[in-house]
PDB file of C-alpha atoms in Angstrom:
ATOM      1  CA  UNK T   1       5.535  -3.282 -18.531  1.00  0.00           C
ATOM      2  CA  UNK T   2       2.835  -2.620 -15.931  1.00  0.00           C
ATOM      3  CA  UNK T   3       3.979  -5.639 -14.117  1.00  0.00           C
ATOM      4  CA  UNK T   4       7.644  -4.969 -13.843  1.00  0.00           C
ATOM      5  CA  UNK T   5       6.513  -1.426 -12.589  1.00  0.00           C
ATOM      6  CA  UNK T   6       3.957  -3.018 -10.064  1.00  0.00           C
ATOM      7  CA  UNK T   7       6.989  -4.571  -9.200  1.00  0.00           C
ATOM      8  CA  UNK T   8       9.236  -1.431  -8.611  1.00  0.00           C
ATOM      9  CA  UNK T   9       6.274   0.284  -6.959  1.00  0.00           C
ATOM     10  CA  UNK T  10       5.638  -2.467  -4.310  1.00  0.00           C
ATOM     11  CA  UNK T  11       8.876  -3.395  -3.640  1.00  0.00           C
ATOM     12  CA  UNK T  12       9.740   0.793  -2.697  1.00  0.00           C
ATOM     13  CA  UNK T  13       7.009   0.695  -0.640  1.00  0.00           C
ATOM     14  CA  UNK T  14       7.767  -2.429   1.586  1.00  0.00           C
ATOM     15  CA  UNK T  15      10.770  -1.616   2.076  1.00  0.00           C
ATOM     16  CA  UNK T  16       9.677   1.998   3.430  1.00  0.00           C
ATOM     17  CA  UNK T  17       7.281   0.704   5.525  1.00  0.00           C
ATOM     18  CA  UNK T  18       9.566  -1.776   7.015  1.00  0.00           C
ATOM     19  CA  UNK T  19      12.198   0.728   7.609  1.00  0.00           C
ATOM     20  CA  UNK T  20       9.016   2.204   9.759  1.00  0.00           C
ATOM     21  CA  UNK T  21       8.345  -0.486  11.673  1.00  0.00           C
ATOM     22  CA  UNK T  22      11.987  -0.718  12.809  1.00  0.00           C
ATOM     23  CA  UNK T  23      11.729   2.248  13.918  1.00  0.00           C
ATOM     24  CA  UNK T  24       8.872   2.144  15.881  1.00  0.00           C
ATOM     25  CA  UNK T  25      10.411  -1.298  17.279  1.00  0.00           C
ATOM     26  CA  UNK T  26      13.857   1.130  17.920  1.00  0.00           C
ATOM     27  CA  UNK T  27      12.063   3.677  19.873  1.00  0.00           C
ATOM     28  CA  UNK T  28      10.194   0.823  21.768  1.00  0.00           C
ATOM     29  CA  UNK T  29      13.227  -1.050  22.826  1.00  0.00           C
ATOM     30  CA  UNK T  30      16.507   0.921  22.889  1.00  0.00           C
ATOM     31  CA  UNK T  31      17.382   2.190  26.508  1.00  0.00           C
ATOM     32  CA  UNK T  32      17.894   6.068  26.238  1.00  0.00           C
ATOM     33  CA  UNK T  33      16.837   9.549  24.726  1.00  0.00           C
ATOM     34  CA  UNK T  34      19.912   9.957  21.613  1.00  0.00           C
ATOM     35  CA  UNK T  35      20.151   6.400  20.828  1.00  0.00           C
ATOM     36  CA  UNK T  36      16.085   6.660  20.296  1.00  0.00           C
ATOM     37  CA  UNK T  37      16.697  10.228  18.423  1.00  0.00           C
ATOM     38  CA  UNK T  38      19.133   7.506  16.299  1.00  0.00           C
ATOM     39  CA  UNK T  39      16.556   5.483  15.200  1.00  0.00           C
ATOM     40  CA  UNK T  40      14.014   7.828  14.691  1.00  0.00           C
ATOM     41  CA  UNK T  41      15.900  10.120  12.568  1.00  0.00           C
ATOM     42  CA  UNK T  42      17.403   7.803  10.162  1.00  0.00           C
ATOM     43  CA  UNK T  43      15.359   4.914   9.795  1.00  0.00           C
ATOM     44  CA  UNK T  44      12.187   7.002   9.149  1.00  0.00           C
ATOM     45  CA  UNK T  45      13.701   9.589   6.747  1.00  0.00           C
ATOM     46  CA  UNK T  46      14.543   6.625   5.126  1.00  0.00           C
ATOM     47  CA  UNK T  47      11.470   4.559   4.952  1.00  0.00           C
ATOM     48  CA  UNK T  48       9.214   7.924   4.415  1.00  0.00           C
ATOM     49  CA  UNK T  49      11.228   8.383   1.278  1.00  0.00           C
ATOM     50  CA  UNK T  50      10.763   4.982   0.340  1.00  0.00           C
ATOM     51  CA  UNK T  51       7.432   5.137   0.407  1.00  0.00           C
ATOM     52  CA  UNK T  52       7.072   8.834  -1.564  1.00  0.00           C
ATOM     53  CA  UNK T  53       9.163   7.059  -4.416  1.00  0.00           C
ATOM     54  CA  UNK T  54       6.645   4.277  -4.754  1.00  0.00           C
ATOM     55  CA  UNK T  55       4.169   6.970  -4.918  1.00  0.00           C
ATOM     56  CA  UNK T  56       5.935   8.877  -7.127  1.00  0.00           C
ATOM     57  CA  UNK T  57       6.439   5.694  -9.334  1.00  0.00           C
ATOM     58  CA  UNK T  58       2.868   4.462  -9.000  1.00  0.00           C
ATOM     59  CA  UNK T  59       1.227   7.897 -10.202  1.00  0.00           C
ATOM     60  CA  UNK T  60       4.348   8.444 -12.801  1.00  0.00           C
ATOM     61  CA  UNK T  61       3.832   4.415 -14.204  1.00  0.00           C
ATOM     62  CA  UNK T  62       0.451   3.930 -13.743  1.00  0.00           C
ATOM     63  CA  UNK T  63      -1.373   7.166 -13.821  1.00  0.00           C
ATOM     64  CA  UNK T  64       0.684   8.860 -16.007  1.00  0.00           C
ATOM     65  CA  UNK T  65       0.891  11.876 -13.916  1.00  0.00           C
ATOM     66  CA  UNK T  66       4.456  13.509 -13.151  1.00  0.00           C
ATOM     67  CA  UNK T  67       4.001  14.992  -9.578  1.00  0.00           C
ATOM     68  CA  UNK T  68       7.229  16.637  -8.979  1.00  0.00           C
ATOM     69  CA  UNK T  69       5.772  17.817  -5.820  1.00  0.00           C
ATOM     70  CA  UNK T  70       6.841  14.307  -4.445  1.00  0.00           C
ATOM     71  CA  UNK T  71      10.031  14.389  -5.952  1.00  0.00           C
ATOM     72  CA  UNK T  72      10.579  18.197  -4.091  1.00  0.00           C
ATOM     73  CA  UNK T  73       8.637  16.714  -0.737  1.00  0.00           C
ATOM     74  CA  UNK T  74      11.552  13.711  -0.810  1.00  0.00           C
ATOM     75  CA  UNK T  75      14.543  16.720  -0.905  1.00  0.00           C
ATOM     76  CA  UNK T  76      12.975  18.411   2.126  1.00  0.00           C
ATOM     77  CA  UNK T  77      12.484  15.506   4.155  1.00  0.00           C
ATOM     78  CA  UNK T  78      15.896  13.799   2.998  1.00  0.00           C
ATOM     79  CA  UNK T  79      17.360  17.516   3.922  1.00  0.00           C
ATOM     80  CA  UNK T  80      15.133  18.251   7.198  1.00  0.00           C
ATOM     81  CA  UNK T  81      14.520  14.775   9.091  1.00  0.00           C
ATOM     82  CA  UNK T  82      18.440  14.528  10.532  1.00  0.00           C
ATOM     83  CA  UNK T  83      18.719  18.269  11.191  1.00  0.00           C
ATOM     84  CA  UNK T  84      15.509  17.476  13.070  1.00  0.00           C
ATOM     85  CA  UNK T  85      16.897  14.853  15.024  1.00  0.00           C
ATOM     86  CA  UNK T  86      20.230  16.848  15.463  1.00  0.00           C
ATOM     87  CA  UNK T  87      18.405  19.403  16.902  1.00  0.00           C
ATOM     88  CA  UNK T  88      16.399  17.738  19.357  1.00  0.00           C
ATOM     89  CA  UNK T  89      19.409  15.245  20.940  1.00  0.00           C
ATOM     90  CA  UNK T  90      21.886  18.203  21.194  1.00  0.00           C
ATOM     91  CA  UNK T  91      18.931  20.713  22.930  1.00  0.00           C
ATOM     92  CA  UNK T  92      18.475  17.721  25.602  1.00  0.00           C
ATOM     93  CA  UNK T  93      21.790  16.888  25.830  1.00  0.00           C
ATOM     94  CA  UNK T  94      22.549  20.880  26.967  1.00  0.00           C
ATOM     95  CA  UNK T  95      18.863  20.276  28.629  1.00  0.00           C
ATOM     96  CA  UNK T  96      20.729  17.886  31.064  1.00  0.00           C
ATOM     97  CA  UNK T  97      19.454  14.520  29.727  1.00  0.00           C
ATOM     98  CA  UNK T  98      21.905  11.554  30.831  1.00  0.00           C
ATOM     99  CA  UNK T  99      23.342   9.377  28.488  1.00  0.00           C
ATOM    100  CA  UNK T 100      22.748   5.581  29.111  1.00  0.00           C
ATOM    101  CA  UNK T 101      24.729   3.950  31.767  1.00  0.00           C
ATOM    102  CA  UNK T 102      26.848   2.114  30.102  1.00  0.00           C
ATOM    103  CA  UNK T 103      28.378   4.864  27.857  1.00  0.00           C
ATOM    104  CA  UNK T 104      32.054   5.247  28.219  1.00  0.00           C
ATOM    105  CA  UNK T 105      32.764   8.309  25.430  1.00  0.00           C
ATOM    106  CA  UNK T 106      32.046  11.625  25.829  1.00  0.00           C
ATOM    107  CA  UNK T 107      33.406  14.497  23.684  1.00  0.00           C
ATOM    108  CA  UNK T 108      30.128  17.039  24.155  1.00  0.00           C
ATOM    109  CA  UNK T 109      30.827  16.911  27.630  1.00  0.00           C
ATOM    110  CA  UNK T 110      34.237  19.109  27.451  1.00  0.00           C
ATOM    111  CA  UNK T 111      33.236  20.972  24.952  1.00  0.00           C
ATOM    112  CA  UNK T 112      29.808  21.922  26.247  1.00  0.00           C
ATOM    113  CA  UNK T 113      31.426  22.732  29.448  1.00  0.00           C
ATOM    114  CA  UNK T 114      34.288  24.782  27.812  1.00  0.00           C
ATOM    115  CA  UNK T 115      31.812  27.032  26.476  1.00  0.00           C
ATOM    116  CA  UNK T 116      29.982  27.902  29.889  1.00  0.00           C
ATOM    117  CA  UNK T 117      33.355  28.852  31.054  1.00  0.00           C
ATOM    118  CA  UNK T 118      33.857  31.428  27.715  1.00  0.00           C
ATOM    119  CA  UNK T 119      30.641  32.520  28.453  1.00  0.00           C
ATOM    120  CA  UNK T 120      30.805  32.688  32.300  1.00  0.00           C
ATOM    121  CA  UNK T 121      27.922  30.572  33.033  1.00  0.00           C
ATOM    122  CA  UNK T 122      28.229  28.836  36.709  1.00  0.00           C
TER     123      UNK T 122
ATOM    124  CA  UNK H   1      23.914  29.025  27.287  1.00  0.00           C
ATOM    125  CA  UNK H   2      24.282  30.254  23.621  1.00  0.00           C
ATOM    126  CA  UNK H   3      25.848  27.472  21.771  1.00  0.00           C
ATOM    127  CA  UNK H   4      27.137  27.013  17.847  1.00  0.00           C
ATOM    128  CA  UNK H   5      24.134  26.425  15.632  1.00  0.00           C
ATOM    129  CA  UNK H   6      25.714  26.239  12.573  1.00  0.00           C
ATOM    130  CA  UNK H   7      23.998  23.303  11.217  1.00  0.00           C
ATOM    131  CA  UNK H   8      20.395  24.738  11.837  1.00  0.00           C
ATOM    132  CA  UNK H   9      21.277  27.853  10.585  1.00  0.00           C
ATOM    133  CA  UNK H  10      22.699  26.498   7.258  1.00  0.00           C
ATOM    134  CA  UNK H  11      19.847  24.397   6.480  1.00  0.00           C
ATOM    135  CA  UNK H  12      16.940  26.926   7.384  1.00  0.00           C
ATOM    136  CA  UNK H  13      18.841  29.170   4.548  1.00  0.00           C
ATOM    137  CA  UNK H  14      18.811  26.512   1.968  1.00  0.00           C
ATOM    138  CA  UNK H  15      15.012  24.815   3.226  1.00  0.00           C
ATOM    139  CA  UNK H  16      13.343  28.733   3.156  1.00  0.00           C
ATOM    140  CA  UNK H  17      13.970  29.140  -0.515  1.00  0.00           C
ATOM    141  CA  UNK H  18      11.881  25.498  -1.002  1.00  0.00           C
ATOM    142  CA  UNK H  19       9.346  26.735   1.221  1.00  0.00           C
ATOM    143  CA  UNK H  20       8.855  30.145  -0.300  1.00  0.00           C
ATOM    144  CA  UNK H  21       9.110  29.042  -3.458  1.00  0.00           C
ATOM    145  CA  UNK H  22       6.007  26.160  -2.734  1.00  0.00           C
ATOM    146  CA  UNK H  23       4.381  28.892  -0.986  1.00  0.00           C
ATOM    147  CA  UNK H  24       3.930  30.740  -4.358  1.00  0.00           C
ATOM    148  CA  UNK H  25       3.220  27.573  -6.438  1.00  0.00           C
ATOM    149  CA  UNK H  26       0.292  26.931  -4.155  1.00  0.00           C
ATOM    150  CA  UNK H  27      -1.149  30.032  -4.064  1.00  0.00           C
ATOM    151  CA  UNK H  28      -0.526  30.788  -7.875  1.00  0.00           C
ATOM    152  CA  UNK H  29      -2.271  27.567  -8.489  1.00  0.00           C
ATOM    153  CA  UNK H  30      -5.214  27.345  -5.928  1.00  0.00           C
ATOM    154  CA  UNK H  31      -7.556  28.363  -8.782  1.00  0.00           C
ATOM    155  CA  UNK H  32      -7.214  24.887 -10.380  1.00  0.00           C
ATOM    156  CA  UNK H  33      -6.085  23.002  -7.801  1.00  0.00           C
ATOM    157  CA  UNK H  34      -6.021  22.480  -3.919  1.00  0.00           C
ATOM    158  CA  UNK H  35      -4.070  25.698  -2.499  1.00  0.00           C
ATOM    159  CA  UNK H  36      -5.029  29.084  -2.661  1.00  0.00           C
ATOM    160  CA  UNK H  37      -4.360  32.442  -0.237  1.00  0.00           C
ATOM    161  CA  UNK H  38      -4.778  31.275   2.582  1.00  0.00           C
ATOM    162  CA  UNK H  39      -2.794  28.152   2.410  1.00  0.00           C
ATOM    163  CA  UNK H  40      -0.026  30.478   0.559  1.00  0.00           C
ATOM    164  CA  UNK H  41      -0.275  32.741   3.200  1.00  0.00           C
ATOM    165  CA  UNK H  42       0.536  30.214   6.227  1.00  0.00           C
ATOM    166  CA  UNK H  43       3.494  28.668   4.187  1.00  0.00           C
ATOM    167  CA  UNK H  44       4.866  31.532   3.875  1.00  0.00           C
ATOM    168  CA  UNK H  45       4.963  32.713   7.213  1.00  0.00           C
ATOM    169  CA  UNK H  46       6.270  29.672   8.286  1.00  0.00           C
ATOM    170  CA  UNK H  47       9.253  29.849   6.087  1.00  0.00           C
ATOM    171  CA  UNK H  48       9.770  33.173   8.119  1.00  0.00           C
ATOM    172  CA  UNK H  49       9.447  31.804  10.987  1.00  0.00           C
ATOM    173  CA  UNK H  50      12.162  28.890   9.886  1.00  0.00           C
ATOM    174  CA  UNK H  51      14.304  31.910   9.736  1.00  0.00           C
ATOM    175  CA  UNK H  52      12.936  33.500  12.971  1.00  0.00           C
ATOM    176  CA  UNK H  53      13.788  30.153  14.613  1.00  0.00           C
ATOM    177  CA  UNK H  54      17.242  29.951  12.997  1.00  0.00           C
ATOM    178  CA  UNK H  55      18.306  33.183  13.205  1.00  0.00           C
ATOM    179  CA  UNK H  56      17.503  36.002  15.523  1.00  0.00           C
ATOM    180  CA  UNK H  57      14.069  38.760  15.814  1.00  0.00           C
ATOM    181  CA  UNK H  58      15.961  41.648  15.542  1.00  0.00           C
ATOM    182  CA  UNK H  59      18.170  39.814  12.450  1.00  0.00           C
ATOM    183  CA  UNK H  60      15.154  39.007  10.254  1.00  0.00           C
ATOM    184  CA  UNK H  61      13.857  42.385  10.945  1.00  0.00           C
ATOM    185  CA  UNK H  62      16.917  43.811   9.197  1.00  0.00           C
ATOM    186  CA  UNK H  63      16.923  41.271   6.424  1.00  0.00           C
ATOM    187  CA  UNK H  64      13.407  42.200   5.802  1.00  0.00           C
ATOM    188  CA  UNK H  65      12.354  45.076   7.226  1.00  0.00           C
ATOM    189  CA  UNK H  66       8.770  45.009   6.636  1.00  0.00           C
ATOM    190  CA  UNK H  67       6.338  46.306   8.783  1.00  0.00           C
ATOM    191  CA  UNK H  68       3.704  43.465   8.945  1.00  0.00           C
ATOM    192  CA  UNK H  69       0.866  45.212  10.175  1.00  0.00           C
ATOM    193  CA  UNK H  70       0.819  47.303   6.914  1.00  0.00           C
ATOM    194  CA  UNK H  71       0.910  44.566   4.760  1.00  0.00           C
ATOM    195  CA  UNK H  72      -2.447  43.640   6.828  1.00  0.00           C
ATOM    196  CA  UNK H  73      -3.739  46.982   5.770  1.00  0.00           C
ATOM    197  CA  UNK H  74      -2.572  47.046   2.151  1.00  0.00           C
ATOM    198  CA  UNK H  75      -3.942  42.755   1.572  1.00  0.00           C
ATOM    199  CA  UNK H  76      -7.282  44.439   3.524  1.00  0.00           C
ATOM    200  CA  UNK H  77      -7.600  47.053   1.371  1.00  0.00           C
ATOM    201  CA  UNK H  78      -6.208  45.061  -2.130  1.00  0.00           C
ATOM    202  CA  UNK H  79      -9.528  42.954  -1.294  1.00  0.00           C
ATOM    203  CA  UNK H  80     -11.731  45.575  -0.979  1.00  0.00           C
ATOM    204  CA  UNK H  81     -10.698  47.345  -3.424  1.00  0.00           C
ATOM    205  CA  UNK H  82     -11.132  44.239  -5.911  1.00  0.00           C
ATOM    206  CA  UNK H  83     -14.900  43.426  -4.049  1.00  0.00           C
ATOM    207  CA  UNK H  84     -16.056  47.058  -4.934  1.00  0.00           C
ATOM    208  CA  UNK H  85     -14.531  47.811  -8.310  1.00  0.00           C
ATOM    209  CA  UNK H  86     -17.624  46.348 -10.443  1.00  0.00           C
ATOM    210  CA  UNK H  87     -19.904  48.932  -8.443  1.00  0.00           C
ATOM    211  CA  UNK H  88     -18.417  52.160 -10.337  1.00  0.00           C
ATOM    212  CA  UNK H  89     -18.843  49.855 -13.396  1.00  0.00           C
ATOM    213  CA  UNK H  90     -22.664  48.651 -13.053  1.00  0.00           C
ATOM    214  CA  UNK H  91     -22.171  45.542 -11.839  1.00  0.00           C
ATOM    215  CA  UNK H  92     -23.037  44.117  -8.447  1.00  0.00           C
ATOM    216  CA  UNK H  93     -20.518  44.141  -5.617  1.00  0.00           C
ATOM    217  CA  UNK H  94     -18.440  41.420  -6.078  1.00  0.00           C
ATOM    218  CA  UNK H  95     -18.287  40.478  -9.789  1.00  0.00           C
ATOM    219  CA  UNK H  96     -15.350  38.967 -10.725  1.00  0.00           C
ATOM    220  CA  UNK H  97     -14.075  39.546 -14.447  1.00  0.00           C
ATOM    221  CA  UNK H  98     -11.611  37.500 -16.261  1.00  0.00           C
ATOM    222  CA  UNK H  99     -10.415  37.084 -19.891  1.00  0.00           C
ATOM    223  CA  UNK H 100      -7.426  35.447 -21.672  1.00  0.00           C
ATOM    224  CA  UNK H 101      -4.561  37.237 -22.736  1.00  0.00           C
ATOM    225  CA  UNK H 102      -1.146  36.606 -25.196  1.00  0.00           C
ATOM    226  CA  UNK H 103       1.760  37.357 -22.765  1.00  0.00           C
ATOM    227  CA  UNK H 104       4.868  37.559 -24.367  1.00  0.00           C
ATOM    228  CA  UNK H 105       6.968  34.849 -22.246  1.00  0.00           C
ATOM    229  CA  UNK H 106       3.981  32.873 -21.355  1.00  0.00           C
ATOM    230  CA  UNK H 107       1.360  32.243 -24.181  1.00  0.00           C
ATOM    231  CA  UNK H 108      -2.108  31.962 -23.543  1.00  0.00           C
ATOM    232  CA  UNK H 109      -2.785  32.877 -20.030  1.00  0.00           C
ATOM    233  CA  UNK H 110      -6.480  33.385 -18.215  1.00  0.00           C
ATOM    234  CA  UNK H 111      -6.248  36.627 -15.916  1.00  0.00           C
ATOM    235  CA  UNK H 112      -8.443  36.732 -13.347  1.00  0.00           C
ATOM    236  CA  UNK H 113      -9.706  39.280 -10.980  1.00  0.00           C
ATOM    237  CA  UNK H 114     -10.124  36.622  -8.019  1.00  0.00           C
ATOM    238  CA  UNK H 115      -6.618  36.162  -8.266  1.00  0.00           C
ATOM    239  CA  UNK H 116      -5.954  39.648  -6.777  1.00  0.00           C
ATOM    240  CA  UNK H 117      -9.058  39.141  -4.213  1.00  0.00           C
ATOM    241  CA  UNK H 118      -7.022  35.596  -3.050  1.00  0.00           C
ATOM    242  CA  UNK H 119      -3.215  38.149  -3.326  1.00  0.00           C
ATOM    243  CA  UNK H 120      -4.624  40.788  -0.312  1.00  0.00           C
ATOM    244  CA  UNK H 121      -5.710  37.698   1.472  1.00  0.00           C
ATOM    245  CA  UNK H 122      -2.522  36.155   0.910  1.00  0.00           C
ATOM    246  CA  UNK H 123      -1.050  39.666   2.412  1.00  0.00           C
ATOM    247  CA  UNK H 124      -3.527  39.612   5.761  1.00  0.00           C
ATOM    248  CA  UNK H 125      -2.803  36.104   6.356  1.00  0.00           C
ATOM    249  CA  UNK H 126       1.149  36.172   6.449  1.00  0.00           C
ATOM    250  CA  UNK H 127       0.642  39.966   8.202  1.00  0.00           C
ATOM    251  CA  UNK H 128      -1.472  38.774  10.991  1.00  0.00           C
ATOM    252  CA  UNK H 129       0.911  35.706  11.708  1.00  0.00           C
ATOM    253  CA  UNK H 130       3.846  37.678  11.849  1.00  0.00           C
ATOM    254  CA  UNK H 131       2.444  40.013  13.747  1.00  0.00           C
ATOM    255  CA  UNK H 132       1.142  37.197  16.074  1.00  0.00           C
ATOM    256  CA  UNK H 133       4.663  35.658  16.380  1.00  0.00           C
ATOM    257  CA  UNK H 134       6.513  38.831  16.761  1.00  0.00           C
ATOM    258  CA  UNK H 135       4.763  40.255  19.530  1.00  0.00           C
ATOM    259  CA  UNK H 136       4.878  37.111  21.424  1.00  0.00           C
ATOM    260  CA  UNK H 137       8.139  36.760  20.635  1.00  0.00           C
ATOM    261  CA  UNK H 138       9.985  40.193  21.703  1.00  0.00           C
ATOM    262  CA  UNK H 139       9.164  40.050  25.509  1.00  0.00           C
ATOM    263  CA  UNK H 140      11.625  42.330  26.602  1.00  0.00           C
TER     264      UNK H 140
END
C-alpha cells in the first residue's frame, strides 16, 4: 500500500516539475511577450498543481494528515494563474507591446481601436 | 482608455470570499498553529484590496462603508482594554485568563482572553493598511 502510494506521490510530482521546466524552457526560447504569457500561465498552473497534489497525497498517505489547505491552495491557483496571465498580456497589449513579426491575425486590434473611438481617445 | 474587465472583475468576486474566509481560519487558529492577528489582518486587507483592484475606490467604499481609521481606534483600544482588565481585578497588567466552556453548537471549547488581545490587533492591522492604500490611492 505504501508503495503504490509512493508511486502516486512521485509520479504527481515529476510530472509538475516537468511541466516547470517547460516552462522555464518556453519563456527562454519563444520569440515575444503573449506567446511567453502562454507558457507561463498554463504550463505552471499546471505543474504547481501537480506538485500540491503530490503533497497533498504524501501528507494524506503517508502522514496521515488531511490538509485541506492544499486542496483550497490548488482551487485558487487553478482559478487565479490564467486570470493572471490574462491580465498581464491584454494590459501590454493596450500598453502598445507588438506582437511577433510573423503574426498574421488580429481581432484585439479593431476592437481595441473601436473603443478609443466610443470613448474619444486620439 | 477604460476597457471591459469583466473577467477580473468576476473572479476577484468569487477569489475574495476564499481569501476572507482563510483570513479568519488563520487568525481563529494562530493559537495552535502558525497564523495569528497579524497574519489575519494582512490577508484580509488584501482581499480588499483584490476588490479595490477589481473594482473602483469610491465602489468599495459604498459596499463597505467603513471608516478604517476607527477600526484602528476601536482594535487599539480592544487591546488595551484586554492588557488592563486584570488590574481592577488584582492581577498584574497583562494576565491573560482562560477556561473551557460547553457551547451549545460547538462542544468543548477553550476561551481565551488572548484571543481578543490578537482580535484589536487584527482590527489595527487591516485599519492601518487600508488607510495606507486609500490615501495613496485617491490622488485627486
Amino acid at each position: 500500500m505504501t508503495i503504490l502510494a509512493n508511486i502516486l506521490i512521485v509520479f504527481f510530482i515529476a510530472v509538475g516539475v516537468l511541466f516547470i521546466v517547460v516552462t522555464a524552457i518556453g519563456l527562454f526560447r519563444l520569440p515575444d511577450l503573449y506567446t511567453r504569457a502562454h507558457a507561463a500561465s498554463k504550463s505552471a498552473t499546471l505543474g504547481v498543481m501537480c506538485v500540491l497534489i503530490g503533497v497533498f497525497l504524501h501528507f494524506w498517505l503517508i502522514e496521515g494528515h488531511f490538509n485541506a489547505r492544499i486542496l483550497l491552495g490548488i482551487l485558487f491557483i487553478f482559478i487565479t494563474g490564467p486570470v493572471g496571465g490574462h491580465i498581464m498580456s491584454r494590459s501590454s497589449y493596450i500598453a502598445g507591446v507588438k506582437p511577433w513579426s510573423g503574426t498574421t491575425h488580429d481581432d484585439l486590434k479593431e476592437e481595441i481601436h473601436r473603443m478609443k473611438k466610443e470613448q474619444g481617445i486620439k | 482608455m477604460r476597457t471591459n474587465n469583466l473577467i477580473l472583475q468576476f473572479t476577484s468576486k468569487f477569489v475574495f470570499f476564499i481569501i476572507f474566509f482563510f483570513a479568519v481560519h488563520i487568525f481563529f487558529a494562530g493559537h495552535y498553529t502558525p497564523g495569528g492577528g497579524f497574519v489575519g489582518g494582512l490577508l484580509m486587507s488584501s482581499a480588499l484590496v483584490l476588490l479595490v483592484i477589481a473594482y473602483d475606490l469610491k465602489t468599495v467604499q459604498m459596499i463597505l462603508p467603513v471608516n478604517y481609521m476607527y477600526m484602528t481606534a476601536i482594535g487599539l483600544i480592544l487591546a488595551l482594554g484586554t492588557a488592563a482588565f486584570p488590574m481592577f481585578v488584582g492581577k498584574p497588567f497583562f494576565t491573560h485568563f482562560y477556561d473551557y466552556f460547553h457551547l451549545p453548537l460547538i462542544g468543548k471549547t477553550s476561551l481565551h482572553t488572548a484571543a481578543l488581545f490578537d482580535l484589536g490587533v487584527f482590527l489595527v492591522v487591516v485599519g492601518v493598511t487600508m488607510t495606507i492604500i486609500q490615501t495613496i490611492g485617491e490622488d485627486e
